[in-house]
Coordinates of N, CA, C and O and ligand atoms in Angstrom, one line a residue:
M1 N 122.5 93.9 114.4 CA 121.8 92.7 113.9 C 121.7 92.8 112.4 O 121.4 93.9 111.8
K2 N 121.9 91.7 111.7 CA 121.9 91.7 110.3 C 120.4 92.0 109.7 O 119.5 91.3 110.2
P3 N 120.3 93.0 108.8 CA 119.0 93.3 108.3 C 118.4 92.1 107.5 O 119.1 91.5 106.7
D4 N 117.1 91.8 107.8 CA 116.5 90.7 107.1 C 115.3 91.2 106.2 O 114.5 90.4 105.7
R5 N 115.3 92.5 106.0 CA 114.3 93.0 105.1 C 114.7 94.4 104.7 O 115.5 95.1 105.3
I6 N 114.1 94.8 103.5 CA 114.4 96.2 103.0 C 113.1 96.9 103.0 O 112.1 96.4 102.5
I7 N 113.1 98.1 103.5 CA 111.9 98.9 103.5 C 112.2 100.2 102.7 O 113.2 100.9 103.0
L8 N 111.4 100.5 101.7 CA 111.5 101.7 100.9 C 110.5 102.7 101.3 O 109.3 102.4 101.4
I9 N 111.0 103.9 101.6 CA 110.1 105.0 101.9 C 110.4 106.2 101.0 O 111.4 106.2 100.3
G10 N 109.5 107.1 100.9 CA 109.7 108.3 100.1 C 108.3 108.8 99.6 O 107.3 108.2 99.8
F11 N 108.4 110.0 99.0 CA 107.2 110.7 98.6 C 106.5 109.9 97.5 O 107.1 109.1 96.8
M12 N 105.2 110.2 97.3 CA 104.5 109.6 96.2 C 105.2 109.8 94.9 O 105.8 110.9 94.6
G13 N 105.3 108.8 94.0 CA 105.9 108.9 92.7 C 107.5 108.8 92.8 O 108.1 109.1 91.8
S14 N 108.0 108.4 93.9 CA 109.5 108.3 94.0 C 110.0 107.0 93.4 O 111.2 106.8 93.3
G15 N 109.1 106.1 93.1 CA 109.5 104.8 92.5 C 109.6 103.6 93.4 O 110.3 102.6 93.1
K16 N 109.0 103.7 94.6 CA 109.2 102.7 95.6 C 108.8 101.3 95.1 O 109.5 100.3 95.2
T17 N 107.6 101.2 94.4 CA 107.1 99.9 94.0 C 108.0 99.4 92.8 O 108.3 98.2 92.8
T18 N 108.3 100.3 91.9 CA 109.1 99.8 90.7 C 110.5 99.3 91.2 O 111.0 98.2 90.8
V19 N 111.1 100.1 92.0 CA 112.5 99.7 92.5 C 112.4 98.5 93.4 O 113.2 97.6 93.3
G20 N 111.3 98.5 94.2 CA 111.1 97.3 95.1 C 111.0 96.0 94.3 O 111.5 95.0 94.7
R21 N 110.3 96.1 93.2 CA 110.1 94.9 92.4 C 111.5 94.4 91.9 O 111.7 93.2 91.9
I22 N 112.3 95.3 91.4 CA 113.6 94.9 90.9 C 114.5 94.3 92.1 O 115.1 93.3 91.9
L23 N 114.4 95.0 93.2 CA 115.2 94.5 94.4 C 114.8 93.1 94.8 O 115.6 92.2 95.0
A24 N 113.4 92.9 94.8 CA 112.9 91.6 95.2 C 113.4 90.5 94.3 O 113.8 89.4 94.7
A25 N 113.3 90.8 93.0 CA 113.7 89.8 92.0 C 115.2 89.5 92.1 O 115.6 88.3 92.1
R26 N 116.0 90.5 92.4 CA 117.5 90.3 92.5 C 117.8 89.5 93.8 O 118.8 88.7 93.7
L27 N 117.1 89.7 94.8 CA 117.4 89.0 96.1 C 116.6 87.7 96.2 O 116.9 86.9 97.1
G28 N 115.6 87.4 95.3 CA 114.8 86.3 95.5 C 113.9 86.4 96.7 O 113.5 85.4 97.3
W29 N 113.5 87.6 97.0 CA 112.7 87.8 98.2 C 111.3 88.2 97.7 O 111.1 88.4 96.5
D30 N 110.3 88.3 98.6 CA 109.0 88.7 98.2 C 108.9 90.3 98.2 O 109.7 90.9 99.0
L31 N 108.0 90.8 97.4 CA 107.8 92.3 97.5 C 106.4 92.4 98.0 O 105.4 91.8 97.6
V32 N 106.2 93.3 99.0 CA 104.9 93.7 99.4 C 104.7 95.2 99.3 O 105.6 96.0 99.8
D33 N 103.7 95.7 98.6 CA 103.4 97.1 98.4 C 102.3 97.3 99.4 O 101.2 96.7 99.3
T34 N 102.5 98.2 100.4 CA 101.5 98.3 101.5 C 100.2 98.9 101.0 O 99.1 98.5 101.5
D35 N 100.2 99.7 99.9 CA 98.9 100.2 99.4 C 98.1 99.0 98.8 O 96.9 98.9 99.0
E36 N 98.8 98.2 98.1 CA 98.2 97.0 97.5 C 97.6 96.1 98.6 O 96.6 95.5 98.5
L37 N 98.4 95.9 99.7 CA 98.0 95.1 100.8 C 96.7 95.7 101.4 O 95.7 94.9 101.7
V38 N 96.7 97.0 101.6 CA 95.5 97.6 102.2 C 94.3 97.4 101.3 O 93.2 97.0 101.7
E39 N 94.5 97.6 100.0 CA 93.4 97.4 99.0 C 92.9 96.0 99.0 O 91.7 95.7 99.0
A40 N 93.8 95.0 99.1 CA 93.4 93.6 99.1 C 92.6 93.3 100.3 O 91.6 92.6 100.3
R41 N 93.1 93.8 101.5 CA 92.4 93.5 102.7 C 91.0 94.2 102.8 O 90.1 93.7 103.4
A42 N 91.0 95.4 102.2 CA 89.7 96.2 102.3 C 88.8 95.9 101.2 O 87.6 96.2 101.2
G43 N 89.3 95.3 100.1 CA 88.5 95.1 98.9 C 88.1 96.4 98.2 O 87.0 96.4 97.5
A44 N 88.9 97.4 98.4 CA 88.6 98.7 97.7 C 89.9 99.4 97.4 O 90.8 99.3 98.2
P45 N 89.9 100.2 96.3 CA 91.1 101.0 96.0 C 91.3 102.1 97.1 O 90.4 102.6 97.7
V46 N 92.6 102.5 97.2 CA 93.0 103.6 98.2 C 92.1 104.8 98.0 O 91.6 105.4 98.9
A47 N 91.9 105.2 96.7 CA 91.2 106.5 96.4 C 89.7 106.3 97.0 O 89.2 107.3 97.5
R48 N 89.2 105.2 96.8 CA 87.8 104.9 97.3 C 87.8 105.0 98.9 O 86.9 105.6 99.5
L49 N 88.8 104.4 99.5 CA 88.8 104.4 101.0 C 88.9 105.9 101.5 O 88.2 106.2 102.4
F50 N 89.8 106.7 100.8 CA 89.9 108.1 101.2 C 88.5 108.8 101.1 O 88.1 109.5 101.9
Q51 N 87.9 108.5 99.9 CA 86.7 109.2 99.6 C 85.5 108.8 100.5 O 84.8 109.6 101.0
D52 N 85.4 107.5 100.7 CA 84.2 107.0 101.4 C 84.4 107.0 102.9 O 83.5 107.3 103.7
L53 N 85.6 106.7 103.4 CA 85.8 106.6 104.8 C 86.7 107.7 105.4 O 86.7 107.9 106.7
G54 N 87.4 108.4 104.6 CA 88.3 109.5 105.1 C 89.7 109.0 105.3 O 90.0 107.8 105.4
E55 N 90.7 110.0 105.4 CA 92.1 109.6 105.5 C 92.4 108.8 106.8 O 93.2 107.9 106.8
R56 N 91.7 109.2 107.9 CA 92.0 108.6 109.1 C 91.7 107.0 109.1 O 92.5 106.2 109.5
A57 N 90.6 106.7 108.4 CA 90.3 105.2 108.3 C 91.3 104.5 107.4 O 91.7 103.4 107.7
F58 N 91.8 105.3 106.4 CA 92.9 104.7 105.6 C 94.1 104.5 106.4 O 94.8 103.4 106.3
R59 N 94.5 105.5 107.2 CA 95.7 105.3 108.1 C 95.6 104.2 109.1 O 96.6 103.5 109.4
D60 N 94.4 103.9 109.6 CA 94.2 102.8 110.5 C 94.5 101.5 109.7 O 95.2 100.6 110.2
R61 N 94.0 101.4 108.5 CA 94.2 100.2 107.7 C 95.6 100.0 107.3 O 96.2 98.9 107.3
E62 N 96.3 101.2 107.0 CA 97.7 101.1 106.7 C 98.5 100.6 107.9 O 99.4 99.8 107.7
A63 N 98.2 101.1 109.0 CA 98.9 100.7 110.2 C 98.7 99.2 110.5 O 99.7 98.5 110.8
E64 N 97.5 98.7 110.3 CA 97.2 97.3 110.4 C 98.0 96.4 109.4 O 98.5 95.4 109.7
A65 N 98.0 96.9 108.2 CA 98.8 96.2 107.1 C 100.3 96.1 107.5 O 100.9 95.0 107.4
L66 N 100.8 97.2 108.0 CA 102.2 97.2 108.4 C 102.5 96.2 109.5 O 103.4 95.4 109.5
A67 N 101.6 96.3 110.5 CA 101.7 95.4 111.7 C 101.7 93.9 111.2 O 102.4 93.1 111.8
S68 N 100.9 93.6 110.2 CA 100.7 92.2 109.8 C 102.0 91.7 109.2 O 102.2 90.5 109.0
L69 N 102.9 92.6 108.8 CA 104.2 92.2 108.2 C 105.4 92.1 109.1 O 106.5 91.7 108.7
R70 N 105.1 92.4 110.4 CA 106.2 92.5 111.3 C 107.1 91.3 111.5 O 108.3 91.4 111.8
R71 N 106.5 90.1 111.3 CA 107.3 88.9 111.5 C 107.9 88.4 110.2 O 108.6 87.4 110.2
R72 N 107.6 89.0 109.1 CA 108.0 88.4 107.8 C 109.5 88.9 107.6 O 109.9 90.0 107.8
T73 N 110.3 88.0 107.1 CA 111.7 88.3 106.7 C 111.9 88.0 105.3 O 111.0 87.5 104.6
R74 N 113.1 88.3 104.8 CA 113.4 88.2 103.3 C 112.3 88.8 102.5 O 111.7 88.2 101.6
L75 N 112.1 90.1 102.8 CA 110.9 90.8 102.3 C 111.4 92.2 101.9 O 112.2 92.9 102.6
V76 N 110.9 92.7 100.7 CA 111.1 94.1 100.4 C 109.7 94.7 100.5 O 108.7 94.2 100.0
V77 N 109.6 95.8 101.3 CA 108.4 96.5 101.5 C 108.4 97.9 100.9 O 109.3 98.7 101.2
A78 N 107.5 98.1 99.9 CA 107.3 99.4 99.4 C 106.1 100.1 100.1 O 105.0 99.6 100.0
T79 N 106.5 101.1 100.9 CA 105.4 101.7 101.8 C 104.8 102.9 101.2 O 105.4 103.6 100.3
G80 N 103.5 103.2 101.6 CA 102.8 104.4 101.1 C 103.6 105.6 101.7 O 104.2 105.5 102.8
G81 N 103.5 106.7 100.9 CA 104.3 107.9 101.3 C 104.0 108.5 102.6 O 104.8 109.2 103.2
G82 N 102.8 108.2 103.2 CA 102.5 108.8 104.5 C 102.8 107.9 105.7 O 102.8 108.3 106.8
A83 N 103.2 106.6 105.4 CA 103.4 105.7 106.5 C 104.4 106.1 107.5 O 104.2 106.0 108.7
P84 N 105.6 106.6 107.0 CA 106.7 106.9 108.0 C 106.3 108.1 108.9 O 106.9 108.3 109.9
A85 N 105.3 108.9 108.4 CA 105.0 110.2 109.1 C 104.0 109.9 110.3 O 103.7 110.8 111.0
Q86 N 103.6 108.6 110.4 CA 102.6 108.3 111.4 C 103.4 107.7 112.6 O 104.0 106.6 112.5
P87 N 103.4 108.4 113.8 CA 104.2 107.9 114.9 C 103.8 106.5 115.3 O 104.7 105.7 115.7
R88 N 102.6 106.1 115.1 CA 102.2 104.7 115.5 C 102.9 103.6 114.7 O 102.9 102.4 115.0
N89 N 103.5 104.0 113.5 CA 104.1 103.0 112.6 C 105.6 102.9 112.9 O 106.3 102.1 112.3
R90 N 106.1 103.7 113.9 CA 107.6 103.8 114.0 C 108.2 102.5 114.3 O 109.3 102.2 113.8
D91 N 107.6 101.6 115.1 CA 108.2 100.3 115.4 C 108.5 99.5 114.2 O 109.4 98.7 114.1
F92 N 107.6 99.6 113.2 CA 107.8 98.9 112.0 C 109.1 99.2 111.3 O 109.7 98.3 110.7
F93 N 109.5 100.5 111.4 CA 110.7 100.9 110.6 C 112.0 100.7 111.4 O 113.0 100.8 110.9
S94 N 111.8 100.3 112.7 CA 113.0 100.0 113.4 C 113.2 98.5 113.4 O 112.6 97.8 112.6
G95 N 114.0 98.0 114.2 CA 114.2 96.5 114.2 C 115.2 96.2 113.1 O 115.8 97.1 112.5
P96 N 115.4 94.9 112.8 CA 116.4 94.5 111.8 C 116.0 94.7 110.4 O 115.8 93.8 109.6
A97 N 115.8 96.0 110.0 CA 115.4 96.3 108.7 C 116.4 97.4 108.1 O 116.9 98.2 108.8
A98 N 116.6 97.3 106.8 CA 117.4 98.3 106.1 C 116.4 99.3 105.4 O 115.6 98.8 104.6
V99 N 116.4 100.5 105.8 CA 115.4 101.5 105.3 C 116.1 102.5 104.4 O 117.1 103.0 104.7
F100 N 115.5 102.6 103.2 CA 116.1 103.5 102.2 C 115.0 104.6 101.8 O 113.9 104.2 101.5
H101 N 115.5 105.8 101.8 CA 114.6 106.9 101.3 C 114.9 107.2 99.9 O 116.0 107.7 99.5
L102 N 113.9 107.0 99.0 CA 114.1 107.3 97.6 C 113.8 108.8 97.4 O 112.6 109.2 97.4
R103 N 114.8 109.6 97.2 CA 114.7 111.0 97.1 C 114.2 111.4 95.7 O 114.7 110.9 94.7
V104 N 113.2 112.3 95.7 CA 112.7 112.8 94.4 C 112.3 114.2 94.5 O 111.9 114.6 95.6
S105 N 112.4 115.0 93.5 CA 112.0 116.4 93.5 C 110.5 116.5 93.4 O 109.8 115.6 92.7
L106 N 109.9 117.6 93.9 CA 108.5 117.8 93.7 C 108.1 117.9 92.3 O 107.0 117.4 91.8
Q107 N 108.9 118.5 91.5 CA 108.7 118.7 90.1 C 108.5 117.3 89.4 O 107.6 117.0 88.6
T108 N 109.4 116.4 89.7 CA 109.4 115.0 89.1 C 108.1 114.3 89.6 O 107.5 113.6 88.8
V109 N 107.8 114.5 90.8 CA 106.5 113.9 91.4 C 105.4 114.3 90.5 O 104.6 113.5 90.0
R110 N 105.3 115.6 90.2 CA 104.2 116.1 89.4 C 104.2 115.5 88.0 O 103.2 115.1 87.4
E111 N 105.4 115.4 87.4 CA 105.6 114.8 86.0 C 105.2 113.4 86.0 O 104.4 112.9 85.1
R112 N 105.7 112.6 87.0 CA 105.4 111.2 87.0 C 104.0 110.8 87.3 O 103.5 109.7 86.9
T113 N 103.3 111.7 88.0 CA 101.9 111.3 88.5 C 100.8 112.0 87.8 O 99.7 111.9 88.2
R114 N 101.2 112.8 86.7 CA 100.2 113.6 86.1 C 98.9 112.8 85.6 O 97.8 113.3 85.8
E115 N 99.1 111.6 85.1 CA 98.0 110.9 84.5 C 97.4 110.0 85.6 O 96.4 109.2 85.3
N116 N 97.8 110.0 86.8 CA 97.4 109.0 87.8 C 96.4 109.6 88.8 O 96.6 110.5 89.6
A117 N 95.1 109.0 88.7 CA 94.1 109.6 89.5 C 93.9 108.8 90.8 O 93.1 109.0 91.6
G118 N 94.8 107.8 91.0 CA 94.7 106.9 92.2 C 95.2 107.4 93.5 O 95.2 106.8 94.5
R119 N 95.8 108.6 93.4 CA 96.5 109.2 94.6 C 95.7 110.4 95.1 O 95.9 111.5 94.6
P120 N 94.8 110.3 96.1 CA 94.0 111.4 96.5 C 94.7 112.7 96.9 O 94.3 113.8 96.6
L121 N 95.9 112.5 97.5 CA 96.6 113.7 98.0 C 97.2 114.5 96.8 O 97.6 115.7 97.1
L122 N 97.3 113.9 95.6 CA 97.8 114.7 94.5 C 96.8 115.8 94.0 O 97.1 116.6 93.2
A123 N 95.6 115.7 94.6 CA 94.6 116.7 94.2 C 94.7 117.9 95.1 O 94.0 118.9 94.9
L124 N 95.7 117.9 96.0 CA 95.9 119.1 96.9 C 96.4 120.3 96.0 O 96.9 120.1 94.9
S125 N 96.2 121.5 96.5 CA 96.6 122.6 95.8 C 98.2 122.6 95.8 O 98.8 121.9 96.6
E126 N 98.8 123.3 94.8 CA 100.2 123.3 94.7 C 100.9 123.7 96.0 O 101.9 123.0 96.4
S127 N 100.4 124.7 96.7 CA 101.0 125.1 97.9 C 100.9 124.1 99.1 O 101.8 123.8 99.8
A128 N 99.7 123.4 99.1 CA 99.5 122.4 100.2 C 100.4 121.2 99.9 O 100.9 120.6 100.8
L129 N 100.5 120.8 98.6 CA 101.4 119.7 98.3 C 102.8 120.0 98.6 O 103.5 119.1 99.1
R130 N 103.2 121.2 98.3 CA 104.6 121.6 98.6 C 104.8 121.6 100.1 O 105.9 121.1 100.6
A131 N 103.9 122.0 100.9 CA 104.0 122.0 102.3 C 104.1 120.6 102.8 O 104.9 120.3 103.7
L132 N 103.3 119.7 102.2 CA 103.3 118.3 102.6 C 104.7 117.7 102.3 O 105.3 117.0 103.1
Y133 N 105.2 118.0 101.1 CA 106.5 117.5 100.7 C 107.6 118.0 101.6 O 108.4 117.2 102.1
E134 N 107.6 119.3 101.9 CA 108.6 119.8 102.8 C 108.5 119.3 104.2 O 109.6 119.1 104.9
S135 N 107.3 119.0 104.7 CA 107.2 118.4 106.0 C 107.7 117.0 106.1 O 108.2 116.5 107.1
R136 N 107.5 116.3 104.9 CA 107.9 114.8 104.9 C 109.4 114.6 104.7 O 109.9 113.6 105.3
M137 N 110.0 115.4 104.0 CA 111.4 115.1 103.6 C 112.3 114.9 104.9 O 113.0 113.9 104.9
P138 N 112.3 115.8 105.9 CA 113.1 115.5 107.0 C 112.7 114.2 107.8 O 113.6 113.5 108.4
V139 N 111.5 113.9 107.7 CA 111.0 112.6 108.4 C 111.7 111.4 107.6 O 112.3 110.5 108.2
Y140 N 111.6 111.4 106.3 CA 112.1 110.3 105.5 C 113.7 110.3 105.7 O 114.2 109.2 105.9
D141 N 114.3 111.5 105.7 CA 115.8 111.5 105.9 C 116.2 111.0 107.3 O 117.3 110.3 107.4
S142 N 115.4 111.2 108.3 CA 115.7 110.7 109.6 C 115.5 109.2 109.8 O 116.1 108.6 110.7
M143 N 114.7 108.7 108.9 CA 114.4 107.2 109.1 C 115.1 106.3 108.1 O 115.1 105.1 108.4
G144 N 115.6 106.8 107.0 CA 116.2 105.9 106.1 C 117.5 106.5 105.4 O 117.7 107.7 105.5
T145 N 118.3 105.7 104.9 CA 119.5 106.1 104.1 C 119.0 106.7 102.8 O 118.2 106.1 102.0
A146 N 119.4 108.0 102.5 CA 118.9 108.7 101.3 C 119.5 108.1 100.1 O 120.7 107.9 100.0
V147 N 118.7 107.9 99.0 CA 119.2 107.4 97.7 C 118.6 108.3 96.7 O 117.3 108.4 96.6
E148 N 119.4 108.9 95.9 CA 118.9 109.8 94.8 C 118.3 109.1 93.7 O 118.8 108.1 93.2
T149 N 117.1 109.5 93.3 CA 116.4 108.8 92.1 C 116.4 109.8 90.9 O 116.1 109.3 89.8
E150 N 116.7 111.0 91.1 CA 116.5 112.0 90.1 C 117.5 111.7 88.9 O 118.7 111.5 89.1
G151 N 116.9 111.6 87.7 CA 117.8 111.4 86.5 C 118.3 110.0 86.5 O 119.3 109.7 85.7
R152 N 117.9 109.0 87.3 CA 118.4 107.7 87.3 C 117.3 106.7 87.0 O 116.2 106.8 87.4
K153 N 117.7 105.7 86.2 CA 116.7 104.6 85.9 C 116.4 103.8 87.2 O 117.3 103.6 88.0
P154 N 115.3 103.1 87.3 CA 115.0 102.3 88.5 C 116.0 101.2 88.7 O 116.4 100.9 89.8
E155 N 116.6 100.7 87.6 CA 117.6 99.6 87.7 C 118.9 100.2 88.4 O 119.5 99.5 89.2
E156 N 119.2 101.5 88.1 CA 120.4 102.1 88.7 C 120.1 102.3 90.2 O 121.0 102.1 91.0
V157 N 118.9 102.8 90.5 CA 118.6 103.0 91.9 C 118.6 101.7 92.7 O 119.2 101.7 93.8
A158 N 118.1 100.7 92.1 CA 118.1 99.4 92.7 C 119.6 98.9 93.0 O 119.9 98.3 94.0
E159 N 120.4 99.1 92.0 CA 121.8 98.7 92.1 C 122.5 99.4 93.3 O 123.2 98.8 94.1
N160 N 122.2 100.7 93.4 CA 122.7 101.5 94.4 C 122.3 101.0 95.8 O 123.1 100.9 96.7
I161 N 121.0 100.7 95.9 CA 120.5 100.2 97.1 C 121.1 98.8 97.5 O 121.5 98.6 98.7
L162 N 121.3 98.0 96.5 CA 121.8 96.6 96.8 C 123.3 96.8 97.4 O 123.6 96.1 98.3
L163 N 124.0 97.7 96.8 CA 125.4 97.9 97.2 C 125.4 98.4 98.7 O 126.1 97.9 99.5
L164 N 124.5 99.4 99.0 CA 124.4 99.9 100.4 C 123.9 98.8 101.3 O 124.4 98.7 102.4
F165 N 123.0 98.0 100.8 CA 122.4 96.9 101.7 C 123.5 95.9 102.0 O 123.7 95.4 103.2
R166 N 124.3 95.5 101.0 CA 125.4 94.5 101.2 C 126.4 95.1 102.2 O 126.9 94.4 103.1
T167 N 126.7 96.4 102.1 CA 127.6 97.0 103.1 C 127.0 97.0 104.5 O 127.7 96.6 105.5
Q168 N 125.7 97.3 104.6 CA 125.1 97.2 105.9 C 125.1 95.8 106.5 O 125.4 95.6 107.7
E169 N 124.9 94.8 105.6 CA 124.9 93.4 106.0 C 126.3 93.0 106.6 O 126.4 92.4 107.6
S170 N 127.4 93.4 105.8 CA 128.7 93.0 106.3 C 129.1 93.7 107.5 O 129.8 93.2 108.4
Q171 N 128.7 95.0 107.7 CA 129.0 95.7 108.9 C 128.3 95.0 110.1 O 128.9 94.8 111.1
A172 N 127.0 94.6 109.9 CA 126.3 93.9 111.0 C 127.0 92.6 111.3 O 127.1 92.2 112.5
E173 N 127.5 91.9 110.3 CA 128.2 90.6 110.6 C 129.4 90.8 111.4 O 129.7 90.1 112.3
N174 N 130.2 91.9 111.1 CA 131.4 92.2 111.8 C 131.1 92.6 113.3 O 131.9 92.4 114.2
E175 N 129.9 93.2 113.5 CA 129.6 93.6 114.9 C 129.2 92.4 115.7 O 129.2 92.4 116.9
D176 N 128.7 91.3 115.1 CA 128.1 90.2 115.8 C 129.2 89.4 116.5 O 130.3 89.4 116.1
Ligands
S3P201 C1 100.0 108.6 100.4 C2 100.7 107.9 99.5 C3 100.2 106.9 98.7 C4 99.0 106.2 99.4 C5 98.0 107.2 99.8 C6 98.6 108.3 100.7 C7 100.7 109.7 101.2 O1 101.2 105.9 98.4 O2 99.4 105.5 100.5 O3 97.5 107.8 98.6 O4 100.2 110.1 102.2 O5 101.8 110.2 100.8 P1 102.4 106.0 97.4 O6 103.5 106.8 98.1 O7 102.8 104.6 97.0 O8 101.9 106.8 96.2

């Protein structure tokens, strides 16, 4: 089936929102950032939800936000880094969607997010963050086509994704 949406997955700081914005502009589609959607629906920032209600309550809201997008097409979705790791969200990532994993090194994550206090999980110890990173990578790779972001500008990453997306589209057309 021809993909009618693009979903970006990857670790915090991999550039999902920035690249998603470029892709949406190029395709003339909408961009939804799931963290922003959760924040808009809850009326509070992600960090506050983690702090006041705990991670589980945030994950419930994240799952609801994803479910609310299931019928939308011509959409680029920049997902929170933990969304693909939640089995309850798996349905969202299957179906007629093209899923891309924006690969990033842990060192780059640290560099890009140094000044950013909005991500509660970045307060984890170095070893806990590494363990989280290492546990997430195989999940991302199993769910999306890997796209390298290391040393590349967001525009280049977006170009790469567009090319892959067009290829997937024409393969799907040939199968129909
Ligand atoms: C999280 C990633 C964040 C946000 C929350 C939890 C995670 O999104 O959803 O802080 O579990 O990796 P980004 O990947 O957009 O930073």
